[in-house]
Short mmCIF file of C-alpha atoms in Angstrom, two decimals:
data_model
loop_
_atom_site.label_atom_id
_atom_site.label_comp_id
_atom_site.label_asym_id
_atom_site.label_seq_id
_atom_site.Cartn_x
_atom_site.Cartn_y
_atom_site.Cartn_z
CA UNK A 1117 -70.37 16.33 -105.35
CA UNK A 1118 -71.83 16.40 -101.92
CA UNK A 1119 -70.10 13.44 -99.68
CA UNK A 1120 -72.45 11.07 -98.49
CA UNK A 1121 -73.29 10.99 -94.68
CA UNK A 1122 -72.83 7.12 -93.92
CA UNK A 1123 -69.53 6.95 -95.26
CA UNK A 1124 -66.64 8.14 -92.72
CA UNK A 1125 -63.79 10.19 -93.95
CA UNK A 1126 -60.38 8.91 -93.38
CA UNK A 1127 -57.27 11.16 -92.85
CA UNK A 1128 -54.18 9.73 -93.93
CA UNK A 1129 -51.16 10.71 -91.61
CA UNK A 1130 -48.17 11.89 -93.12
CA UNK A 1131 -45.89 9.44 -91.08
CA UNK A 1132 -47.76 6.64 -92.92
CA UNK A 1133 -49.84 3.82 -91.49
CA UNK A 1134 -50.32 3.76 -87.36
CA UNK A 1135 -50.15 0.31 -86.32
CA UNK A 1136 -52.26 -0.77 -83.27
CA UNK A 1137 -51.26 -3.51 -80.67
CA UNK A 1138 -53.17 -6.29 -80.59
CA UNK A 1139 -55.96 -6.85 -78.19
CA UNK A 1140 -54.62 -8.07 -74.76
CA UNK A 1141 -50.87 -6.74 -75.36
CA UNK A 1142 -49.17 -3.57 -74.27
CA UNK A 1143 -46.39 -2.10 -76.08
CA UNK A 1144 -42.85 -2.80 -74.68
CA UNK A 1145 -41.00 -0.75 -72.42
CA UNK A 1146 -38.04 0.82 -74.59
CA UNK A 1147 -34.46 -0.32 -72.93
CA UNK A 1148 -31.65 1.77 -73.88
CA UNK A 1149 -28.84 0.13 -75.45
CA UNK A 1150 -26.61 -1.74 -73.15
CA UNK A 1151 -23.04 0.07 -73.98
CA UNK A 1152 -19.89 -0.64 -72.29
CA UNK A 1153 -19.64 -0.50 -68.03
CA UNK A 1154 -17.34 0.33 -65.74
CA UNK A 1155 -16.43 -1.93 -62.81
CA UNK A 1156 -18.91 -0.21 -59.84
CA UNK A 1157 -18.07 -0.52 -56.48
CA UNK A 1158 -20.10 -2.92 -54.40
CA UNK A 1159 -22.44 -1.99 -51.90
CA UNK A 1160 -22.01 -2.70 -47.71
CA UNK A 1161 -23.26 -6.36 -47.81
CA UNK A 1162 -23.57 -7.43 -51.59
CA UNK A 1163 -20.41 -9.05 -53.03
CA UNK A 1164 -19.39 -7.40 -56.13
CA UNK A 1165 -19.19 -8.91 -59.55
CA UNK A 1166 -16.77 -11.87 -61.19
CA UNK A 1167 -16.57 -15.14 -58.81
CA UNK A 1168 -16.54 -15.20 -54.66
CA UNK A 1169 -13.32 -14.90 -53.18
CA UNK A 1170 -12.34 -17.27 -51.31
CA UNK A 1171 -11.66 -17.22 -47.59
CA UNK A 1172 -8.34 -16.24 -46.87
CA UNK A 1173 -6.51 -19.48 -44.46
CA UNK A 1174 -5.46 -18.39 -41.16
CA UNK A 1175 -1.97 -16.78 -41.02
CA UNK A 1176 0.76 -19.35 -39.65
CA UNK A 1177 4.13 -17.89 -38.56
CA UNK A 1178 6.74 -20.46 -39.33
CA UNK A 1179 5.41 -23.05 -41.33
CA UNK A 1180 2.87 -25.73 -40.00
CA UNK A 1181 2.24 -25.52 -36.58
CA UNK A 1182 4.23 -28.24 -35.11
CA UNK A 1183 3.71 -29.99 -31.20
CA UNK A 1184 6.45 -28.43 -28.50
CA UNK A 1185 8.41 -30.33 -26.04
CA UNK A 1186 7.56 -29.28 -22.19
CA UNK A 1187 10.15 -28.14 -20.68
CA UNK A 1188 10.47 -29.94 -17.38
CA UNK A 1189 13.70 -30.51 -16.30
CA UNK A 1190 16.67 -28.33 -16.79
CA UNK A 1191 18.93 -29.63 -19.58
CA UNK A 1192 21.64 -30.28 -16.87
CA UNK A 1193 21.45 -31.30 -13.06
CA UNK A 1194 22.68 -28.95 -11.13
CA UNK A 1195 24.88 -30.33 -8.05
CA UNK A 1196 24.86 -28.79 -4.86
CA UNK A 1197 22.48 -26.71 -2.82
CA UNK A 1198 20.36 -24.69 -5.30
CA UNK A 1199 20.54 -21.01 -3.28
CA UNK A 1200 22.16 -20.43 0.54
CA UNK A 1201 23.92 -17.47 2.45
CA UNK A 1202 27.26 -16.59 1.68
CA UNK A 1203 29.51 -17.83 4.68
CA UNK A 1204 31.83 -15.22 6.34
CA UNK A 1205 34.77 -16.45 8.56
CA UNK A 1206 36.24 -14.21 10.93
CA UNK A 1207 39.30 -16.27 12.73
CA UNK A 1208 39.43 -14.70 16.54
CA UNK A 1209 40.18 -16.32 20.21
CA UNK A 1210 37.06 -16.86 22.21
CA UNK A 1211 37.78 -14.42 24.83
CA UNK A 1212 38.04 -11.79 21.65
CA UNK A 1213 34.99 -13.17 19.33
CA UNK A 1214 32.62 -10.93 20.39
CA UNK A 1215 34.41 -8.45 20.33
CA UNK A 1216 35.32 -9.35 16.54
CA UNK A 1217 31.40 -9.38 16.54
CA UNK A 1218 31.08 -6.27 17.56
CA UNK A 1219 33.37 -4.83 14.72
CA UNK A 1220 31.33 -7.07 12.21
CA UNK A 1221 28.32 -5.03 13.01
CA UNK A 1222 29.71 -1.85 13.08
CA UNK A 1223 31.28 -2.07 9.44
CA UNK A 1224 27.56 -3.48 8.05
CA UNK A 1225 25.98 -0.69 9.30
CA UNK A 1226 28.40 1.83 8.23
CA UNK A 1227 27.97 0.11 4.28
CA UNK A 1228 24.27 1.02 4.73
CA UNK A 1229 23.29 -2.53 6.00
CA UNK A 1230 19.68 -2.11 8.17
CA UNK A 1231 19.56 -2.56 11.70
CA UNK A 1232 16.50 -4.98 11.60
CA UNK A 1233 18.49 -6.79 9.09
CA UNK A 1234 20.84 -8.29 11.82
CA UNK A 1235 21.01 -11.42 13.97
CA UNK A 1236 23.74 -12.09 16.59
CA UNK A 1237 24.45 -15.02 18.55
CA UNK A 1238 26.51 -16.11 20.97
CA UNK A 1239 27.43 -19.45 22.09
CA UNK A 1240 28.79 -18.74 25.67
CA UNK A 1241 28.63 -15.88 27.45
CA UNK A 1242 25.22 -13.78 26.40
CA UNK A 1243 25.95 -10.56 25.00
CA UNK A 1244 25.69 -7.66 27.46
CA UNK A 1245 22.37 -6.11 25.55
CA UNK A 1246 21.03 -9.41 26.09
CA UNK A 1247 21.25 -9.56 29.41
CA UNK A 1248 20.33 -6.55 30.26
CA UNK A 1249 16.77 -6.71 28.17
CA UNK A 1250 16.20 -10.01 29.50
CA UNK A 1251 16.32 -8.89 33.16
CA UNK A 1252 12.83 -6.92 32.31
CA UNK A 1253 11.46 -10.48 31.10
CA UNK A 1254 11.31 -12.67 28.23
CA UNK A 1255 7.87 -11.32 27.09
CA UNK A 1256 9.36 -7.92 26.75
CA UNK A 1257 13.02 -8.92 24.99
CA UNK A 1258 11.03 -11.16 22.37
CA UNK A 1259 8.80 -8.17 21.59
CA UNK A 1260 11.93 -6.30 20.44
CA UNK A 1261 13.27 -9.53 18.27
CA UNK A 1262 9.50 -9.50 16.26
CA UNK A 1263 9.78 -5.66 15.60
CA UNK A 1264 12.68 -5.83 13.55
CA UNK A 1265 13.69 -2.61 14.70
CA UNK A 1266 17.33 -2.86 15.66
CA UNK A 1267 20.18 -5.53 15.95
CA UNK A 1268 19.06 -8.59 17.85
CA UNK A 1269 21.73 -10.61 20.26
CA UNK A 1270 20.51 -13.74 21.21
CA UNK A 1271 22.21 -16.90 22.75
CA UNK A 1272 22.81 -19.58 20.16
CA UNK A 1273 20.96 -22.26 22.18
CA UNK A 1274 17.56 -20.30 21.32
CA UNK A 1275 18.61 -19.96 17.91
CA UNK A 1276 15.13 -22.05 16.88
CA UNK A 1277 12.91 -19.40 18.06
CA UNK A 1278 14.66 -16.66 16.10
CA UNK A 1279 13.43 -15.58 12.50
CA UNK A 1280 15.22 -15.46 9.28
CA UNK A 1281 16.92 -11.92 8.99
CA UNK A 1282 19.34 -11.20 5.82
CA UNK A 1283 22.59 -11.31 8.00
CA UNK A 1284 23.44 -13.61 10.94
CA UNK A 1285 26.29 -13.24 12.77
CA UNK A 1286 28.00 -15.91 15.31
CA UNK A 1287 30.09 -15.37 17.96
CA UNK A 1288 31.85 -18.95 18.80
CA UNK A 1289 32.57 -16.88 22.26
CA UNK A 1290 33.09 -20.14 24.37
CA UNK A 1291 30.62 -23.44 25.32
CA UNK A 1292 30.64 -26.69 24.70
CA UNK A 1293 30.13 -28.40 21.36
CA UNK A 1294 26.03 -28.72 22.02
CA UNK A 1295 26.64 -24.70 21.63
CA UNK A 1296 28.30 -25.22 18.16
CA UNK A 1297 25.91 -27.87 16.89
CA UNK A 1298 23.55 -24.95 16.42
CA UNK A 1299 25.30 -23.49 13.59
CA UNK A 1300 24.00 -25.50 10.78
CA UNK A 1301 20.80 -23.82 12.24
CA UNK A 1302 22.03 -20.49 12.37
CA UNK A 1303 23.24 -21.04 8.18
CA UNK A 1304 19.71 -21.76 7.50
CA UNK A 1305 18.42 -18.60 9.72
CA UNK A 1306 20.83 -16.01 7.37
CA UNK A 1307 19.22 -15.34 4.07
CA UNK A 1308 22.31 -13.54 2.04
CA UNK A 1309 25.28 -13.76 4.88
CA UNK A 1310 26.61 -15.90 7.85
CA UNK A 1311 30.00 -14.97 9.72
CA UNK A 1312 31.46 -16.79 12.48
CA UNK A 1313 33.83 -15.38 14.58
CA UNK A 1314 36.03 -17.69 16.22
CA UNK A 1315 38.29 -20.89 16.04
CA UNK A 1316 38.27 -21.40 12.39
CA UNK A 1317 39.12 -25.85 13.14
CA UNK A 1318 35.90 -25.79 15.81
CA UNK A 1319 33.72 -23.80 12.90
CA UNK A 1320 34.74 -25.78 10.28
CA UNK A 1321 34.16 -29.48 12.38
CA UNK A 1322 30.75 -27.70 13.44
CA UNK A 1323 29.81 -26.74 9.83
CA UNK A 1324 31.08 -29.84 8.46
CA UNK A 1325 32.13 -27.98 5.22
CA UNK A 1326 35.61 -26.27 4.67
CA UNK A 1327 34.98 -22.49 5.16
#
C-alpha cells in the first residue's frame, strides 16, 4: 500500500527516545567527578589553602625587653690623680747633676728612646748646647725646640714655653728655690717620665710629694 504524501515518516533510533532541551536552556557543561587532591603548592602571591598564618612576633633575646641603667659613674671613686708621668729620682750633688743628666740621656737613647722625645732642663747653670744655640738668637734656638728633631736643653725658668714631650728630664744643677718651684710644671710637661737629678730633700720639698 502506497504511503500517503502528507504524512511524515518517523525513524525510530535504536538508542531510544532523543530528548530535546527546552526552549531558552542549554545543556550543562559535564564536570568530571571531583576525586581526591593532593595538597598543591601555592603560587608567588596567593596564600595557599587551610587558615592564614599568623604573623610570626618579633624575636626577643632574653625574655621581655627590660629598661637599662646608664652607666654614669664608675661603681667606685677612684682617689688620686687619674693618669701622670712616672717620676724618676736620680740623687746627685749639684755640681754633678748634669752630669747625672747627661748619663740619663745617654741610657734612653741607647733603649731605643727618640731624640725628639726628650726635654732637659736645668735650673742653674744653662746647659752648654744651650748656650751655644742661643748665641745665634732666640728665633733660631726655638725653631729647633718646635721641630722635634733632637734632645732639647732648656733652662727651667722658661719651662712654660716648652711643649709636652714623652720624657722630661731635670737637672736641680744649682739656683734658688724660684728655680725649683718650676718643677710641678715640668711633671705636667712629661707625658710617660720625669727624673730629677739632684738633692733628693730640695726635690722632694719642691714636689711636695715623697719621691
Amino acid at each position: 500500500m502506497p504511503l500517503i504524501p502528507e504524512e511524515p515518516q518517523i525513524h525510530e533510533s535504536a538508542q531510544g527516545p532523543r530528548v530535546t532541551p527546552a526552549a531558552g536552556r542549554t545543556a550543562p557543561t559535564p564536570r568530571p567527578v571531583p576525586g581526591p587532591r593532593t595538597a598543591a603548592a601555592p603560587r608567588p602571591g596567593h596564600p595557599g589553602p587551610g587558615p592564614a598564618r599568623p604573623t610570626p612576633p618579633a624575636q626577643r633575646t632574653h625574655g621581655a625587653a627590660q629598661p637599662q641603667a646608664p652607666v654614669s659613674e664608675p661603681a667606685e671613686p677612684v682617689s688620686g690623680p687619674v693618669s701622670g708621668p712616672q717620676i724618676q729620682l736620680i740623687p746627685a750633688p749639684a755640681d754633678g747633676a748634669l752630669d747625672a743628666a747627661g748619663e740619663a740621656v745617654d741610657l734612653l737613647l741607647d733603649t731605643g728612646r727618640a731624640p725628639g722625645d726628650i726635654l732637659v732642663l736645668t735650673t742653674g747653670e744653662p746647659h752648654p748646647w744651650a748656650a751655644h744655640e742661643l748665641s745665634f738668637g732666640e728665633a733660631s734656638y726655638w725653631a729647633q725646640h718646635d721641630a722635634r728633631d733632637d734632645v732639647f736643653y732648656a733652662s727651667a725658668a722658661s719651662v712654660a714655653r716648652a711643649s709636652a714631650r714623652p720624657v722630661v728630664i731635670v737637672a736641680v744643677n744649682g739656683g734658688d728655690d724660684a728655680a725649683l718651684a718650676s718643677l710641678p710644671l715640668a711633671r705636667e710637661r712629661a707625658g710617660a717620665l720625669l727624673i730629677v737629678c739632684g738633692d733628693p730633700q730640695r726635690i722632694d720639698s719642691a714636689l711636695g710629694s715623697g719621691v
